[in-house]
Amino acid sequence: MSQFWLYFELGLDHVLDWQAYDHVLFLIVLVASYGFSTWKRVLWLVTLFTLGHTLALFLSVYEIVRVDANYVEFLIPVTILATAIFDIATAGRKVKNNNFSILYFTTAFFGIIHGLGFSSYFKMIAAGSESKFWPLVEFALGIETAQIIVVLAVMIIGFLLQNILNVSKRDWIIVTASIVIGIILPILVESYLAL
């Protein structure tokens, strides 16, 4: 049971670590355009991201896939920027139901990219374990829990701003995505120069 909590807490820390805030930035722009009335869709998006993240860790830990870390470190801010731009482009518009399958696919794919970014560290941590499968599952549960915490915080802030301070949903989405873009652009440039 102590091993469960070890990997579960590692998953929590992976998302909630403020020094590695790229995960939080992605979650912010992923759910900024949603409210509590669409909680099922938000839960699907978060879970698909976790599944993609876990799949990447699984493929990396079992050495099925090997990727240059510099490319992954470049692609992570690209996924955040792409999601923020999508938010701005669709702010105030209703997304058609047929676009959700594309959104779900890209969210899972972005999860794979983010998972590959953490794979080297996870391999090092799990090196002493007899089985890698259960640590991956425990880690994924920690990630999912932490993501739900972040998503709830973003949705509560959005709800308060929109319903108490009368900020329009469109303005909330555009300002939130713009702030994330302002934070991620220097990271994107830095990771591009490291290629």
PDB file of C-alpha atoms in Angstrom:
ATOM      1  CA  MET A   1       0.000   0.000   0.000  1.00  0.00           C
ATOM      2  CA  SER A   2       2.900   2.380   0.702  1.00  0.00           C
ATOM      3  CA  GLN A   3       4.107   1.857  -2.884  1.00  0.00           C
ATOM      4  CA  PHE A   4       0.652   2.876  -4.117  1.00  0.00           C
ATOM      5  CA  TRP A   5       0.868   6.170  -2.223  1.00  0.00           C
ATOM      6  CA  LEU A   6       4.433   6.748  -3.425  1.00  0.00           C
ATOM      7  CA  TYR A   7       3.481   6.611  -7.107  1.00  0.00           C
ATOM      8  CA  PHE A   8       0.100   8.261  -6.516  1.00  0.00           C
ATOM      9  CA  GLU A   9       1.845  11.213  -4.835  1.00  0.00           C
ATOM     10  CA  LEU A  10       4.395  11.348  -7.657  1.00  0.00           C
ATOM     11  CA  GLY A  11       1.474  11.699 -10.077  1.00  0.00           C
ATOM     12  CA  LEU A  12      -0.037  14.462  -7.944  1.00  0.00           C
ATOM     13  CA  ASP A  13       3.301  16.257  -7.695  1.00  0.00           C
ATOM     14  CA  HIS A  14       3.939  15.904 -11.422  1.00  0.00           C
ATOM     15  CA  VAL A  15       0.875  18.004 -12.200  1.00  0.00           C
ATOM     16  CA  LEU A  16       0.807  20.308  -9.176  1.00  0.00           C
ATOM     17  CA  ASP A  17       4.531  21.167  -9.203  1.00  0.00           C
ATOM     18  CA  TRP A  18       4.615  24.925  -9.753  1.00  0.00           C
ATOM     19  CA  GLN A  19       8.156  24.743 -11.105  1.00  0.00           C
ATOM     20  CA  ALA A  20       6.980  22.472 -13.915  1.00  0.00           C
ATOM     21  CA  TYR A  21       3.790  24.375 -14.630  1.00  0.00           C
ATOM     22  CA  ASP A  22       3.415  23.385 -18.288  1.00  0.00           C
ATOM     23  CA  HIS A  23       0.882  20.719 -17.315  1.00  0.00           C
ATOM     24  CA  VAL A  24      -1.226  23.274 -15.433  1.00  0.00           C
ATOM     25  CA  LEU A  25      -1.047  25.739 -18.334  1.00  0.00           C
ATOM     26  CA  PHE A  26      -2.304  23.069 -20.712  1.00  0.00           C
ATOM     27  CA  LEU A  27      -5.198  22.199 -18.400  1.00  0.00           C
ATOM     28  CA  ILE A  28      -6.137  25.865 -18.023  1.00  0.00           C
ATOM     29  CA  VAL A  29      -6.525  26.402 -21.764  1.00  0.00           C
ATOM     30  CA  LEU A  30      -8.066  22.973 -22.242  1.00  0.00           C
ATOM     31  CA  VAL A  31     -11.023  23.744 -19.952  1.00  0.00           C
ATOM     32  CA  ALA A  32     -11.281  27.562 -19.929  1.00  0.00           C
ATOM     33  CA  SER A  33     -14.167  27.458 -22.396  1.00  0.00           C
ATOM     34  CA  TYR A  34     -16.223  24.986 -20.358  1.00  0.00           C
ATOM     35  CA  GLY A  35     -18.524  25.409 -17.393  1.00  0.00           C
ATOM     36  CA  PHE A  36     -20.061  23.115 -14.814  1.00  0.00           C
ATOM     37  CA  SER A  37     -22.956  22.296 -17.140  1.00  0.00           C
ATOM     38  CA  THR A  38     -20.483  20.480 -19.411  1.00  0.00           C
ATOM     39  CA  TRP A  39     -18.676  18.588 -16.647  1.00  0.00           C
ATOM     40  CA  LYS A  40     -18.993  15.236 -18.447  1.00  0.00           C
ATOM     41  CA  ARG A  41     -17.206  16.577 -21.517  1.00  0.00           C
ATOM     42  CA  VAL A  42     -14.493  18.114 -19.304  1.00  0.00           C
ATOM     43  CA  LEU A  43     -14.040  14.820 -17.464  1.00  0.00           C
ATOM     44  CA  TRP A  44     -13.678  13.016 -20.805  1.00  0.00           C
ATOM     45  CA  LEU A  45     -11.056  15.506 -21.984  1.00  0.00           C
ATOM     46  CA  VAL A  46      -9.052  15.247 -18.765  1.00  0.00           C
ATOM     47  CA  THR A  47      -9.266  11.444 -18.758  1.00  0.00           C
ATOM     48  CA  LEU A  48      -8.235  11.198 -22.414  1.00  0.00           C
ATOM     49  CA  PHE A  49      -5.251  13.405 -21.661  1.00  0.00           C
ATOM     50  CA  THR A  50      -4.323  11.091 -18.753  1.00  0.00           C
ATOM     51  CA  LEU A  51      -4.725   8.006 -20.949  1.00  0.00           C
ATOM     52  CA  GLY A  52      -2.479   9.512 -23.608  1.00  0.00           C
ATOM     53  CA  HIS A  53       0.053  10.498 -20.954  1.00  0.00           C
ATOM     54  CA  THR A  54      -0.006   6.990 -19.465  1.00  0.00           C
ATOM     55  CA  LEU A  55       0.246   5.333 -22.885  1.00  0.00           C
ATOM     56  CA  ALA A  56       3.387   7.376 -23.621  1.00  0.00           C
ATOM     57  CA  LEU A  57       4.912   6.399 -20.280  1.00  0.00           C
ATOM     58  CA  PHE A  58       4.032   2.749 -20.906  1.00  0.00           C
ATOM     59  CA  LEU A  59       5.599   2.775 -24.391  1.00  0.00           C
ATOM     60  CA  SER A  60       8.692   4.504 -23.076  1.00  0.00           C
ATOM     61  CA  VAL A  61       9.146   2.441 -19.899  1.00  0.00           C
ATOM     62  CA  TYR A  62       8.912  -0.790 -21.886  1.00  0.00           C
ATOM     63  CA  GLU A  63      11.226   0.757 -24.510  1.00  0.00           C
ATOM     64  CA  ILE A  64       8.754   0.361 -27.352  1.00  0.00           C
ATOM     65  CA  VAL A  65       9.208   4.030 -28.275  1.00  0.00           C
ATOM     66  CA  ARG A  66      12.265   6.235 -27.927  1.00  0.00           C
ATOM     67  CA  VAL A  67      12.054   9.927 -28.692  1.00  0.00           C
ATOM     68  CA  ASP A  68      14.637  12.701 -28.520  1.00  0.00           C
ATOM     69  CA  ALA A  69      13.869  14.677 -25.348  1.00  0.00           C
ATOM     70  CA  ASN A  70      14.681  18.011 -27.017  1.00  0.00           C
ATOM     71  CA  TYR A  71      11.913  17.521 -29.592  1.00  0.00           C
ATOM     72  CA  VAL A  72       9.446  16.582 -26.880  1.00  0.00           C
ATOM     73  CA  GLU A  73      10.420  19.624 -24.799  1.00  0.00           C
ATOM     74  CA  PHE A  74       9.712  21.731 -27.887  1.00  0.00           C
ATOM     75  CA  LEU A  75       6.397  20.020 -28.678  1.00  0.00           C
ATOM     76  CA  ILE A  76       4.979  20.458 -25.155  1.00  0.00           C
ATOM     77  CA  PRO A  77       4.747  24.280 -25.405  1.00  0.00           C
ATOM     78  CA  VAL A  78       3.507  23.860 -28.996  1.00  0.00           C
ATOM     79  CA  THR A  79       0.527  21.842 -27.673  1.00  0.00           C
ATOM     80  CA  ILE A  80      -0.211  24.535 -25.099  1.00  0.00           C
ATOM     81  CA  LEU A  81       0.044  27.308 -27.683  1.00  0.00           C
ATOM     82  CA  ALA A  82      -2.154  25.408 -30.160  1.00  0.00           C
ATOM     83  CA  THR A  83      -4.828  24.849 -27.511  1.00  0.00           C
ATOM     84  CA  ALA A  84      -4.738  28.515 -26.446  1.00  0.00           C
ATOM     85  CA  ILE A  85      -5.042  29.674 -30.064  1.00  0.00           C
ATOM     86  CA  PHE A  86      -7.978  27.277 -30.545  1.00  0.00           C
ATOM     87  CA  ASP A  87      -9.624  28.834 -27.473  1.00  0.00           C
ATOM     88  CA  ILE A  88      -9.215  32.344 -28.859  1.00  0.00           C
ATOM     89  CA  ALA A  89     -10.425  31.327 -32.331  1.00  0.00           C
ATOM     90  CA  THR A  90     -13.552  29.658 -30.962  1.00  0.00           C
ATOM     91  CA  ALA A  91     -14.309  32.009 -28.043  1.00  0.00           C
ATOM     92  CA  GLY A  92     -17.958  32.940 -28.030  1.00  0.00           C
ATOM     93  CA  ARG A  93     -18.875  30.360 -30.672  1.00  0.00           C
ATOM     94  CA  LYS A  94     -20.645  27.093 -30.248  1.00  0.00           C
ATOM     95  CA  VAL A  95     -18.467  24.173 -31.223  1.00  0.00           C
ATOM     96  CA  LYS A  96     -20.275  21.725 -33.469  1.00  0.00           C
ATOM     97  CA  ASN A  97     -20.751  18.235 -32.072  1.00  0.00           C
ATOM     98  CA  ASN A  98     -18.764  16.667 -34.921  1.00  0.00           C
ATOM     99  CA  ASN A  99     -15.723  18.716 -33.826  1.00  0.00           C
ATOM    100  CA  PHE A 100     -15.622  16.979 -30.448  1.00  0.00           C
ATOM    101  CA  SER A 101     -14.130  13.800 -31.895  1.00  0.00           C
ATOM    102  CA  ILE A 102     -11.249  15.891 -33.261  1.00  0.00           C
ATOM    103  CA  LEU A 103     -10.915  17.641 -29.897  1.00  0.00           C
ATOM    104  CA  TYR A 104     -10.873  14.313 -28.042  1.00  0.00           C
ATOM    105  CA  PHE A 105      -8.264  12.875 -30.415  1.00  0.00           C
ATOM    106  CA  THR A 106      -5.980  15.914 -30.179  1.00  0.00           C
ATOM    107  CA  THR A 107      -6.291  15.959 -26.383  1.00  0.00           C
ATOM    108  CA  ALA A 108      -5.206  12.305 -26.184  1.00  0.00           C
ATOM    109  CA  PHE A 109      -2.372  13.002 -28.654  1.00  0.00           C
ATOM    110  CA  PHE A 110      -1.239  16.005 -26.603  1.00  0.00           C
ATOM    111  CA  GLY A 111      -1.306  13.711 -23.549  1.00  0.00           C
ATOM    112  CA  ILE A 112       1.095  11.391 -25.364  1.00  0.00           C
ATOM    113  CA  ILE A 113       3.479  14.274 -26.031  1.00  0.00           C
ATOM    114  CA  HIS A 114       3.351  15.437 -22.406  1.00  0.00           C
ATOM    115  CA  GLY A 115       3.856  11.858 -21.205  1.00  0.00           C
ATOM    116  CA  LEU A 116       6.938  11.458 -23.362  1.00  0.00           C
ATOM    117  CA  GLY A 117       8.328  14.574 -21.699  1.00  0.00           C
ATOM    118  CA  PHE A 118       8.192  12.867 -18.317  1.00  0.00           C
ATOM    119  CA  SER A 119       9.207   9.374 -19.429  1.00  0.00           C
ATOM    120  CA  SER A 120      12.932   9.586 -18.647  1.00  0.00           C
ATOM    121  CA  TYR A 121      12.274  10.707 -15.091  1.00  0.00           C
ATOM    122  CA  PHE A 122       9.591   8.061 -14.571  1.00  0.00           C
ATOM    123  CA  LYS A 123      11.882   5.307 -15.898  1.00  0.00           C
ATOM    124  CA  MET A 124      14.502   6.362 -13.381  1.00  0.00           C
ATOM    125  CA  ILE A 125      11.998   6.330 -10.495  1.00  0.00           C
ATOM    126  CA  ALA A 126      10.444   2.992 -11.461  1.00  0.00           C
ATOM    127  CA  ALA A 127      13.820   1.332 -12.162  1.00  0.00           C
ATOM    128  CA  GLY A 128      13.803  -0.493  -8.820  1.00  0.00           C
ATOM    129  CA  SER A 129      10.285  -1.874  -9.206  1.00  0.00           C
ATOM    130  CA  GLU A 130       9.805  -5.501 -10.207  1.00  0.00           C
ATOM    131  CA  SER A 131       6.726  -4.647 -12.239  1.00  0.00           C
ATOM    132  CA  LYS A 132       6.356  -1.376 -14.093  1.00  0.00           C
ATOM    133  CA  PHE A 133       2.648  -1.826 -14.806  1.00  0.00           C
ATOM    134  CA  TRP A 134       1.231  -1.081 -11.345  1.00  0.00           C
ATOM    135  CA  PRO A 135       3.458   1.939 -10.724  1.00  0.00           C
ATOM    136  CA  LEU A 136       2.196   3.314 -14.064  1.00  0.00           C
ATOM    137  CA  VAL A 137      -1.429   2.794 -13.004  1.00  0.00           C
ATOM    138  CA  GLU A 138      -0.821   4.335  -9.569  1.00  0.00           C
ATOM    139  CA  PHE A 139       0.997   7.274 -11.135  1.00  0.00           C
ATOM    140  CA  ALA A 140      -1.864   7.753 -13.623  1.00  0.00           C
ATOM    141  CA  LEU A 141      -4.399   7.843 -10.778  1.00  0.00           C
ATOM    142  CA  GLY A 142      -2.344  10.564  -9.108  1.00  0.00           C
ATOM    143  CA  ILE A 143      -2.210  12.519 -12.359  1.00  0.00           C
ATOM    144  CA  GLU A 144      -5.959  12.194 -12.894  1.00  0.00           C
ATOM    145  CA  THR A 145      -6.689  13.354  -9.336  1.00  0.00           C
ATOM    146  CA  ALA A 146      -4.370  16.353  -9.639  1.00  0.00           C
ATOM    147  CA  GLN A 147      -5.836  17.288 -13.004  1.00  0.00           C
ATOM    148  CA  ILE A 148      -9.339  17.226 -11.559  1.00  0.00           C
ATOM    149  CA  ILE A 149      -8.146  19.564  -8.778  1.00  0.00           C
ATOM    150  CA  VAL A 150      -6.687  22.012 -11.330  1.00  0.00           C
ATOM    151  CA  VAL A 151      -9.739  21.786 -13.577  1.00  0.00           C
ATOM    152  CA  LEU A 152     -12.104  22.419 -10.663  1.00  0.00           C
ATOM    153  CA  ALA A 153     -10.060  25.472  -9.657  1.00  0.00           C
ATOM    154  CA  VAL A 154     -10.160  26.864 -13.209  1.00  0.00           C
ATOM    155  CA  MET A 155     -13.891  26.201 -13.517  1.00  0.00           C
ATOM    156  CA  ILE A 156     -14.629  27.795 -10.130  1.00  0.00           C
ATOM    157  CA  ILE A 157     -12.614  30.911 -11.030  1.00  0.00           C
ATOM    158  CA  GLY A 158     -14.396  31.096 -14.388  1.00  0.00           C
ATOM    159  CA  PHE A 159     -17.781  30.635 -12.719  1.00  0.00           C
ATOM    160  CA  LEU A 160     -17.101  33.355 -10.144  1.00  0.00           C
ATOM    161  CA  LEU A 161     -15.830  35.839 -12.710  1.00  0.00           C
ATOM    162  CA  GLN A 162     -18.695  35.192 -15.094  1.00  0.00           C
ATOM    163  CA  ASN A 163     -21.530  35.010 -12.562  1.00  0.00           C
ATOM    164  CA  ILE A 164     -20.459  37.426  -9.822  1.00  0.00           C
ATOM    165  CA  LEU A 165     -18.312  39.978 -11.656  1.00  0.00           C
ATOM    166  CA  ASN A 166     -20.309  39.672 -14.908  1.00  0.00           C
ATOM    167  CA  VAL A 167     -17.269  39.002 -17.074  1.00  0.00           C
ATOM    168  CA  SER A 168     -18.482  37.623 -20.381  1.00  0.00           C
ATOM    169  CA  LYS A 169     -17.562  34.029 -21.165  1.00  0.00           C
ATOM    170  CA  ARG A 170     -15.871  35.189 -24.365  1.00  0.00           C
ATOM    171  CA  ASP A 171     -13.691  37.697 -22.468  1.00  0.00           C
ATOM    172  CA  TRP A 172     -12.819  35.079 -19.842  1.00  0.00           C
ATOM    173  CA  ILE A 173     -11.665  32.654 -22.528  1.00  0.00           C
ATOM    174  CA  ILE A 174      -9.702  35.236 -24.533  1.00  0.00           C
ATOM    175  CA  VAL A 175      -7.955  36.771 -21.512  1.00  0.00           C
ATOM    176  CA  THR A 176      -7.123  33.371 -20.004  1.00  0.00           C
ATOM    177  CA  ALA A 177      -5.753  32.019 -23.292  1.00  0.00           C
ATOM    178  CA  SER A 178      -3.802  35.239 -23.904  1.00  0.00           C
ATOM    179  CA  ILE A 179      -2.166  35.077 -20.475  1.00  0.00           C
ATOM    180  CA  VAL A 180      -1.160  31.465 -21.115  1.00  0.00           C
ATOM    181  CA  ILE A 181       0.231  32.437 -24.525  1.00  0.00           C
ATOM    182  CA  GLY A 182       2.269  35.198 -22.872  1.00  0.00           C
ATOM    183  CA  ILE A 183       3.719  32.687 -20.417  1.00  0.00           C
ATOM    184  CA  ILE A 184       4.366  29.906 -22.925  1.00  0.00           C
ATOM    185  CA  LEU A 185       5.930  31.888 -25.797  1.00  0.00           C
ATOM    186  CA  PRO A 186       9.321  32.441 -24.073  1.00  0.00           C
ATOM    187  CA  ILE A 187       9.395  28.747 -23.132  1.00  0.00           C
ATOM    188  CA  LEU A 188       8.604  27.828 -26.730  1.00  0.00           C
ATOM    189  CA  VAL A 189      11.405  30.038 -28.051  1.00  0.00           C
ATOM    190  CA  GLU A 190      13.861  28.658 -25.497  1.00  0.00           C
ATOM    191  CA  SER A 191      12.991  25.048 -26.332  1.00  0.00           C
ATOM    192  CA  TYR A 192      13.212  25.804 -30.078  1.00  0.00           C
ATOM    193  CA  LEU A 193      16.705  27.237 -29.642  1.00  0.00           C
ATOM    194  CA  ALA A 194      17.707  24.093 -27.742  1.00  0.00           C
ATOM    195  CA  LEU A 195      16.917  21.876 -30.763  1.00  0.00           C
TER     196      LEU A 195
END
